[in-house]
Short mmCIF file of C-alpha atoms (C1' of nucleotides) in Angstrom, two decimals:
data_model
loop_
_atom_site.label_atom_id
_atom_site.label_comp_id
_atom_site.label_asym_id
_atom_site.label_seq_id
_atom_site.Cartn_x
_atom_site.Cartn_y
_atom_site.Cartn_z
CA UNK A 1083 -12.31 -38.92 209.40
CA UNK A 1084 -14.02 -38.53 205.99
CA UNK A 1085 -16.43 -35.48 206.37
CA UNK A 1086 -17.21 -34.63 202.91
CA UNK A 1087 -20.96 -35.60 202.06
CA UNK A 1088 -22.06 -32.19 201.49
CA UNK A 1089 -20.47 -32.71 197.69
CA UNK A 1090 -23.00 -35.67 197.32
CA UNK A 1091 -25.83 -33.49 198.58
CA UNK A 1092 -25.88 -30.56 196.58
CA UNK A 1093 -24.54 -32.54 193.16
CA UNK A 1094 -27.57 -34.53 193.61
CA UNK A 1095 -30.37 -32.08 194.80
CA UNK A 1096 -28.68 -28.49 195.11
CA UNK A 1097 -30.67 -25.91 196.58
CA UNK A 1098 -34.23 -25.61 197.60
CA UNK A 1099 -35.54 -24.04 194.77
CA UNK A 1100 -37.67 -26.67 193.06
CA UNK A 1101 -39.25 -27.29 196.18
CA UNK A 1102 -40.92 -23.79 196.60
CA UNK A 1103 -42.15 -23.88 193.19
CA UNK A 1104 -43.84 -27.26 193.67
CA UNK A 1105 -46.07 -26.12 196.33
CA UNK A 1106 -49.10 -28.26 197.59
CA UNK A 1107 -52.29 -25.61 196.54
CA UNK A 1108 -50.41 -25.37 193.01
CA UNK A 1109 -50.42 -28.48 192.24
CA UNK A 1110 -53.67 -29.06 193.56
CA UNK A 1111 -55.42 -26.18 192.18
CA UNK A 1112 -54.39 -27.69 188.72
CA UNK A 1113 -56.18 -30.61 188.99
CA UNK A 1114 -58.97 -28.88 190.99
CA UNK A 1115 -59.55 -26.90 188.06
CA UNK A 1116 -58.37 -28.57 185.04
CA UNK A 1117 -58.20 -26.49 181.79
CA UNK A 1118 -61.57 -27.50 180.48
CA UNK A 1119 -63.18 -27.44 183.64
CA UNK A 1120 -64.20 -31.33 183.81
CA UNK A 1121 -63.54 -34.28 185.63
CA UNK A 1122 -59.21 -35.24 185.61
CA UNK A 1123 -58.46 -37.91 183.02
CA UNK A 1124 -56.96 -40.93 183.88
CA UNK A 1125 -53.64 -39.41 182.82
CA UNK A 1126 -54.41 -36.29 184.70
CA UNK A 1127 -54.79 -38.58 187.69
CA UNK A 1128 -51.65 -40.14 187.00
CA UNK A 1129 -49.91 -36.73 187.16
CA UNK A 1130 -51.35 -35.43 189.81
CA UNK A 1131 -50.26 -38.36 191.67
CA UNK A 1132 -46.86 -38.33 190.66
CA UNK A 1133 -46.81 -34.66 191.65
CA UNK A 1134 -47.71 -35.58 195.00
CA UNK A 1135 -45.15 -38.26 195.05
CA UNK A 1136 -42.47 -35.85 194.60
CA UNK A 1137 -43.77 -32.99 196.53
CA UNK A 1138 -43.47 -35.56 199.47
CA UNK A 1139 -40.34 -36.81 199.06
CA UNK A 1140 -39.00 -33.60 198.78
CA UNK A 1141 -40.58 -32.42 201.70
CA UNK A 1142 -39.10 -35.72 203.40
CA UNK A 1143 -35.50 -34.64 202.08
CA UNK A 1144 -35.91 -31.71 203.77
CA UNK A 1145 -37.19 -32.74 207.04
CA UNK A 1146 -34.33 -35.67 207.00
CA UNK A 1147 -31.79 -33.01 206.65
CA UNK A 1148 -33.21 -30.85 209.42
CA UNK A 1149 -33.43 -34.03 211.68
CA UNK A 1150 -29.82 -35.05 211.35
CA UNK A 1151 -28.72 -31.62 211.30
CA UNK A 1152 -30.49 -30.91 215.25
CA UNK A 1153 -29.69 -34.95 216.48
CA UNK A 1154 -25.69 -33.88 215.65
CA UNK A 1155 -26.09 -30.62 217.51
CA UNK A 1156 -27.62 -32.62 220.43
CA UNK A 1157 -24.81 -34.72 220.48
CA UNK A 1158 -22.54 -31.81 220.15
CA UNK A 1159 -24.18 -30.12 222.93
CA UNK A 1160 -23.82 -33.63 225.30
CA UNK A 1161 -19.88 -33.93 224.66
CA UNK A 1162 -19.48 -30.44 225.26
CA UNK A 1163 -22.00 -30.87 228.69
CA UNK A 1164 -19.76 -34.17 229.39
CA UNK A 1165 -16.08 -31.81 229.05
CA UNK A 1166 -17.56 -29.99 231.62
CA UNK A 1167 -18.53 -32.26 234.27
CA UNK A 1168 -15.15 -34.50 233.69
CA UNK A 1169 -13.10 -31.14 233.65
CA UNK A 1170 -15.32 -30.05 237.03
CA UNK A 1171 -14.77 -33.84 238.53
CA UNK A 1172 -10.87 -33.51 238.09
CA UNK A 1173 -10.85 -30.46 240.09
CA UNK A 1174 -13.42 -31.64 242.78
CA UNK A 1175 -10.85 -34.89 242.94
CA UNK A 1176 -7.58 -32.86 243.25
CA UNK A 1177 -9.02 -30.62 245.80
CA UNK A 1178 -10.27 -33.27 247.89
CA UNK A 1179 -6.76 -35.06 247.95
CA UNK A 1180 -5.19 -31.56 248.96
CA UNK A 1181 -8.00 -31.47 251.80
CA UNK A 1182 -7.06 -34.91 252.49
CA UNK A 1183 -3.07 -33.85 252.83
CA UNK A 1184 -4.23 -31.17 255.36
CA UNK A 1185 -6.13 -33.53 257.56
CA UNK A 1186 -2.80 -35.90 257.73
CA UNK A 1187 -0.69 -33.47 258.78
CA UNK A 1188 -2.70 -31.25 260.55
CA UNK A 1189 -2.89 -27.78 258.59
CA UNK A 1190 -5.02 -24.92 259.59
CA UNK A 1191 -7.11 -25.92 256.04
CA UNK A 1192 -8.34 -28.86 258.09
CA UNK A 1193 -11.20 -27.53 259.28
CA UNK A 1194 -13.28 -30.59 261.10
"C1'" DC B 1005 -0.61 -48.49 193.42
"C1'" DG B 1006 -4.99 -50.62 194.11
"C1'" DG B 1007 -8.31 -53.15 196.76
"C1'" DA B 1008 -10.42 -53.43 201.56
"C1'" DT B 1009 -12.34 -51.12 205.26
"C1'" DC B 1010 -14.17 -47.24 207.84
"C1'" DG B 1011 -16.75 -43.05 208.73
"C1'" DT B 1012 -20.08 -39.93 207.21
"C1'" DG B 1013 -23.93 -37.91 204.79
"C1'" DC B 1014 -27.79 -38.56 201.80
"C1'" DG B 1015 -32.38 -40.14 199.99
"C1'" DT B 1016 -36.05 -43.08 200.68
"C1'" DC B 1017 -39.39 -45.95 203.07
"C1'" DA B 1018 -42.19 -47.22 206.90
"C1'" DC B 1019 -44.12 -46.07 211.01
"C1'" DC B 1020 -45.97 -43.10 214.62
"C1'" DA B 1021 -48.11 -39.13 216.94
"C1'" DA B 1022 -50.49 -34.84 216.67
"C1'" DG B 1023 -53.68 -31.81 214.56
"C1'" DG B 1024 -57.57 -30.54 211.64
"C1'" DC C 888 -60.17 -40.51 209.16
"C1'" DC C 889 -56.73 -38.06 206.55
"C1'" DT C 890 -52.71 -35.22 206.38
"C1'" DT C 891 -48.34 -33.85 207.87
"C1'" DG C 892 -43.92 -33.65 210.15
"C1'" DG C 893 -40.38 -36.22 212.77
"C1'" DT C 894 -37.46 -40.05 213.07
"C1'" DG C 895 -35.35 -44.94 212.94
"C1'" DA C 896 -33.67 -48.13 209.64
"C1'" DC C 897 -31.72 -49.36 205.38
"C1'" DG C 898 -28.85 -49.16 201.38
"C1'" DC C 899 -25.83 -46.34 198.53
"C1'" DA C 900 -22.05 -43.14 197.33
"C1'" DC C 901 -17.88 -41.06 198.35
"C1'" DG C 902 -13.51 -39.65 200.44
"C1'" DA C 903 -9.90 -41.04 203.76
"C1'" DT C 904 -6.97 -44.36 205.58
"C1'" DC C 905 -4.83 -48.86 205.92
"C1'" DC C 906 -2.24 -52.59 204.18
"C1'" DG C 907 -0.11 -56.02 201.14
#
DNA sequence: CGGATCGTGCGTCACCAAGG
DNA sequence: CCTTGGTGACGCACGATCCG
């Protein structure tokens, strides 16, 4: 029916950009080595945490997309593996009942 | 036409398993 | 033990369709 989310997805987080700018040695040499090499300040802490937060969730986004993306090829793959096996059944049915017609009335296809 | 309902995709959270 | 990636579950947003 509706199949239109992609409009939602990149209006609300567009391309992957952001993501390989936040990555996790950046952000952790930062803190690591702080300007004035001394221990992070409360707010540094703070940051750093926040930074981690979003590194992760974007990371999350990412493997959430991947997930649905391979379960709906799965799914894909299983309706086009069912097709098969209904379109192989039909014929495996039809010739039986032909097999069947040349047992009752006794043509050379008859074989036992 | 406008509200109700449905189908779909997304982001987030919580949990788990595997690896370092 | 901690980190990381995968995934089920949940709620939300949005477009399509139905129906009065």
């Amino acid at each position: 029916m509706a199949v239109t989310g992609d409009e939602t997805e990149s209006a609300t987080t567009g391309d992957m950009s952001a993501y390989q700018i936040h990555s996790p040695t950046s952000s952790l040499s930062q803190v690591m080595s702080n300007s004035h090499g001394s221990l992070p300040s409360p707010q540094e802490l703070t940051e750093e945490a926040s930074r981690k937060r979003e590194l992760r969730l974007m990371k999350n986004r990412e493997s959430a997309r991947q997930c649905r993306r391979r379960r709906k090829e799965y799914v894909r793959s299983l309706e086009t593996r069912l097709a098969m096996i209904e379109n192989q059944n039909k014929k495996l049915t039809e010739e039986l009942e032909h097999l069947k017609e040349s047992c009752l009335y006794g043509t050379p296809d008859c074989s036992s």
